[in-house]
Amino acid sequence: MLKSSAMRFITLVLQYIAGVFLFIVIGSLPVLLRNLTFDTEGYFNSVKDLTVKIFTLSNLTYDGQHEMLPAVMDRFFYSMKTLGMALFAATAMSFLLSYLIVLFFEKKKDYILSFIEIIRSIPDVLWMFLLQAGVIWLLKTFGVKFIQTTSLGSDNQAVLLPLISLSLPIFLFLAQVIVLKIFEELDKPYIILAKAKGLSYFYMLNVHVVRNIRQDLLGHFKTIIWMMLSTLVMVEYIFNLDGLMKFNIVYVSVELFVFSCILFFTPFFLIYRLIEFRRLSI
């Protein structure tokens, strides 16, 4: 048991190191193609220097002069906080909508899912501009400003619109998946058996169905995170949020890009491994 746990931990560490090194190798590619010529020597030197800097956390700068860690960590936690709040809101709202469809609109579920699919086809960036335009229209029409449309410093931070913009695509995606999975489960023989035993519809839905679709939802976790990270870039830029994504747009450098990728990679790598561990232990 102890040997198995030690081997699992060593494997985990080696996988993490391999992931970090992959970011360094891929992140240094601009050096290989610098000035439209192949600079293989410069590329390998860049990989070597960056590997030493990343693994020792020394001499890391975001613009060649200023230390990276103090400037990056607060922005990273801000981005992660925004991401976490949007993920929680999207998950809660998708379950709420799914329950409403299952309980009250079963016969119209195909129409509702088709409508959700149409809304999902609208580009994320268009939603962000429409939300901002709607708030500005309300301000000009009624003279009431109830939401900050863009961040203007620490005292005037946009919160609600960035969260809506970030959570909306995930909310729609999850609602579609949950509704389809619930109806798929409701057609299985064990539900008929549960009905025969006199269990209530609400009890079967909350206890048996949700428990059985949980693994399928966890299987979509990587897709959801990738969707949110790609949207987070646009959200931070359009709403002028002081997060790590926008910081990468302002200060373009190989060191900053690679280190930011590793920062975002680390918590999700641990979460993926934890999910995998729980799945194997069931």
PDB file of N, CA and C in Angstrom, residues 110-144:
ATOM      1  N   ASP A 110     -37.253  19.892 -26.539  1.00  0.00           N
ATOM      2  CA  ASP A 110     -36.521  19.966 -27.817  1.00  0.00           C
ATOM      3  C   ASP A 110     -36.481  21.401 -28.351  1.00  0.00           C
ATOM      4  N   TYR A 111     -37.604  22.114 -28.208  1.00  0.00           N
ATOM      5  CA  TYR A 111     -37.645  23.509 -28.662  1.00  0.00           C
ATOM      6  C   TYR A 111     -36.693  24.375 -27.813  1.00  0.00           C
ATOM      7  N   ILE A 112     -36.716  24.119 -26.495  1.00  0.00           N
ATOM      8  CA  ILE A 112     -35.861  24.916 -25.598  1.00  0.00           C
ATOM      9  C   ILE A 112     -34.386  24.646 -25.887  1.00  0.00           C
ATOM     10  N   LEU A 113     -34.040  23.369 -26.087  1.00  0.00           N
ATOM     11  CA  LEU A 113     -32.638  23.035 -26.381  1.00  0.00           C
ATOM     12  C   LEU A 113     -32.204  23.618 -27.722  1.00  0.00           C
ATOM     13  N   SER A 114     -33.117  23.637 -28.693  1.00  0.00           N
ATOM     14  CA  SER A 114     -32.785  24.247 -29.998  1.00  0.00           C
ATOM     15  C   SER A 114     -32.562  25.748 -29.837  1.00  0.00           C
ATOM     16  N   PHE A 115     -33.396  26.377 -29.001  1.00  0.00           N
ATOM     17  CA  PHE A 115     -33.235  27.813 -28.755  1.00  0.00           C
ATOM     18  C   PHE A 115     -31.898  28.100 -28.065  1.00  0.00           C
ATOM     19  N   ILE A 116     -31.532  27.233 -27.084  1.00  0.00           N
ATOM     20  CA  ILE A 116     -30.228  27.394 -26.408  1.00  0.00           C
ATOM     21  C   ILE A 116     -29.090  27.249 -27.413  1.00  0.00           C
ATOM     22  N   GLU A 117     -29.239  26.300 -28.354  1.00  0.00           N
ATOM     23  CA  GLU A 117     -28.194  26.084 -29.357  1.00  0.00           C
ATOM     24  C   GLU A 117     -28.022  27.330 -30.233  1.00  0.00           C
ATOM     25  N   ILE A 118     -29.144  27.991 -30.556  1.00  0.00           N
ATOM     26  CA  ILE A 118     -29.071  29.224 -31.363  1.00  0.00           C
ATOM     27  C   ILE A 118     -28.330  30.317 -30.587  1.00  0.00           C
ATOM     28  N   ILE A 119     -28.657  30.452 -29.298  1.00  0.00           N
ATOM     29  CA  ILE A 119     -27.985  31.481 -28.490  1.00  0.00           C
ATOM     30  C   ILE A 119     -26.496  31.179 -28.377  1.00  0.00           C
ATOM     31  N   ARG A 120     -26.156  29.884 -28.251  1.00  0.00           N
ATOM     32  CA  ARG A 120     -24.741  29.496 -28.132  1.00  0.00           C
ATOM     33  C   ARG A 120     -23.938  29.829 -29.387  1.00  0.00           C
ATOM     34  N   SER A 121     -24.650  29.900 -30.522  1.00  0.00           N
ATOM     35  CA  SER A 121     -23.934  30.179 -31.777  1.00  0.00           C
ATOM     36  C   SER A 121     -23.498  31.638 -31.874  1.00  0.00           C
ATOM     37  N   ILE A 122     -24.028  32.500 -31.013  1.00  0.00           N
ATOM     38  CA  ILE A 122     -23.625  33.920 -31.021  1.00  0.00           C
ATOM     39  C   ILE A 122     -22.236  34.030 -30.401  1.00  0.00           C
ATOM     40  N   PRO A 123     -21.294  34.686 -31.065  1.00  0.00           N
ATOM     41  CA  PRO A 123     -19.930  34.794 -30.522  1.00  0.00           C
ATOM     42  C   PRO A 123     -19.901  35.463 -29.142  1.00  0.00           C
ATOM     43  N   ASP A 124     -18.998  34.975 -28.295  1.00  0.00           N
ATOM     44  CA  ASP A 124     -18.905  35.504 -26.924  1.00  0.00           C
ATOM     45  C   ASP A 124     -18.631  37.005 -26.900  1.00  0.00           C
ATOM     46  N   VAL A 125     -17.750  37.435 -27.796  1.00  0.00           N
ATOM     47  CA  VAL A 125     -17.357  38.844 -27.785  1.00  0.00           C
ATOM     48  C   VAL A 125     -18.552  39.740 -28.141  1.00  0.00           C
ATOM     49  N   LEU A 126     -19.481  39.225 -28.978  1.00  0.00           N
ATOM     50  CA  LEU A 126     -20.667  40.001 -29.332  1.00  0.00           C
ATOM     51  C   LEU A 126     -21.572  40.167 -28.115  1.00  0.00           C
ATOM     52  N   TRP A 127     -21.690  39.094 -27.306  1.00  0.00           N
ATOM     53  CA  TRP A 127     -22.467  39.194 -26.072  1.00  0.00           C
ATOM     54  C   TRP A 127     -21.924  40.284 -25.151  1.00  0.00           C
ATOM     55  N   MET A 128     -20.602  40.331 -25.058  1.00  0.00           N
ATOM     56  CA  MET A 128     -19.984  41.325 -24.158  1.00  0.00           C
ATOM     57  C   MET A 128     -20.301  42.742 -24.614  1.00  0.00           C
ATOM     58  N   PHE A 129     -20.185  42.990 -25.911  1.00  0.00           N
ATOM     59  CA  PHE A 129     -20.482  44.330 -26.420  1.00  0.00           C
ATOM     60  C   PHE A 129     -21.971  44.660 -26.283  1.00  0.00           C
ATOM     61  N   LEU A 130     -22.842  43.651 -26.505  1.00  0.00           N
ATOM     62  CA  LEU A 130     -24.278  43.874 -26.359  1.00  0.00           C
ATOM     63  C   LEU A 130     -24.639  44.205 -24.919  1.00  0.00           C
ATOM     64  N   LEU A 131     -24.019  43.516 -23.956  1.00  0.00           N
ATOM     65  CA  LEU A 131     -24.283  43.802 -22.542  1.00  0.00           C
ATOM     66  C   LEU A 131     -23.848  45.218 -22.187  1.00  0.00           C
ATOM     67  N   GLN A 132     -22.662  45.597 -22.650  1.00  0.00           N
ATOM     68  CA  GLN A 132     -22.179  46.960 -22.379  1.00  0.00           C
ATOM     69  C   GLN A 132     -23.089  47.991 -23.039  1.00  0.00           C
ATOM     70  N   ALA A 133     -23.483  47.712 -24.284  1.00  0.00           N
ATOM     71  CA  ALA A 133     -24.354  48.660 -25.007  1.00  0.00           C
ATOM     72  C   ALA A 133     -25.703  48.777 -24.316  1.00  0.00           C
ATOM     73  N   GLY A 134     -26.229  47.656 -23.787  1.00  0.00           N
ATOM     74  CA  GLY A 134     -27.519  47.688 -23.085  1.00  0.00           C
ATOM     75  C   GLY A 134     -27.466  48.550 -21.836  1.00  0.00           C
ATOM     76  N   VAL A 135     -26.391  48.424 -21.075  1.00  0.00           N
ATOM     77  CA  VAL A 135     -26.245  49.229 -19.854  1.00  0.00           C
ATOM     78  C   VAL A 135     -26.122  50.712 -20.209  1.00  0.00           C
ATOM     79  N   ILE A 136     -25.370  51.022 -21.258  1.00  0.00           N
ATOM     80  CA  ILE A 136     -25.209  52.421 -21.680  1.00  0.00           C
ATOM     81  C   ILE A 136     -26.539  52.990 -22.176  1.00  0.00           C
ATOM     82  N   TRP A 137     -27.304  52.163 -22.896  1.00  0.00           N
ATOM     83  CA  TRP A 137     -28.624  52.607 -23.376  1.00  0.00           C
ATOM     84  C   TRP A 137     -29.545  52.933 -22.201  1.00  0.00           C
ATOM     85  N   LEU A 138     -29.553  52.072 -21.173  1.00  0.00           N
ATOM     86  CA  LEU A 138     -30.370  52.330 -19.984  1.00  0.00           C
ATOM     87  C   LEU A 138     -29.938  53.618 -19.286  1.00  0.00           C
ATOM     88  N   LEU A 139     -28.625  53.838 -19.254  1.00  0.00           N
ATOM     89  CA  LEU A 139     -28.100  55.051 -18.610  1.00  0.00           C
ATOM     90  C   LEU A 139     -28.567  56.300 -19.359  1.00  0.00           C
ATOM     91  N   LYS A 140     -28.508  56.261 -20.695  1.00  0.00           N
ATOM     92  CA  LYS A 140     -28.903  57.425 -21.477  1.00  0.00           C
ATOM     93  C   LYS A 140     -30.412  57.626 -21.467  1.00  0.00           C
ATOM     94  N   THR A 141     -31.168  56.523 -21.411  1.00  0.00           N
ATOM     95  CA  THR A 141     -32.633  56.610 -21.483  1.00  0.00           C
ATOM     96  C   THR A 141     -33.244  57.013 -20.149  1.00  0.00           C
ATOM     97  N   PHE A 142     -32.782  56.354 -19.076  1.00  0.00           N
ATOM     98  CA  PHE A 142     -33.409  56.585 -17.765  1.00  0.00           C
ATOM     99  C   PHE A 142     -32.504  57.345 -16.792  1.00  0.00           C
ATOM    100  N   GLY A 143     -31.259  57.563 -17.172  1.00  0.00           N
ATOM    101  CA  GLY A 143     -30.341  58.318 -16.308  1.00  0.00           C
ATOM    102  C   GLY A 143     -29.906  57.549 -15.078  1.00  0.00           C
ATOM    103  N   VAL A 144     -30.018  56.223 -15.131  1.00  0.00           N
ATOM    104  CA  VAL A 144     -29.646  55.399 -13.968  1.00  0.00           C
ATOM    105  C   VAL A 144     -28.484  54.486 -14.349  1.00  0.00           C
TER     106      VAL A 144
END
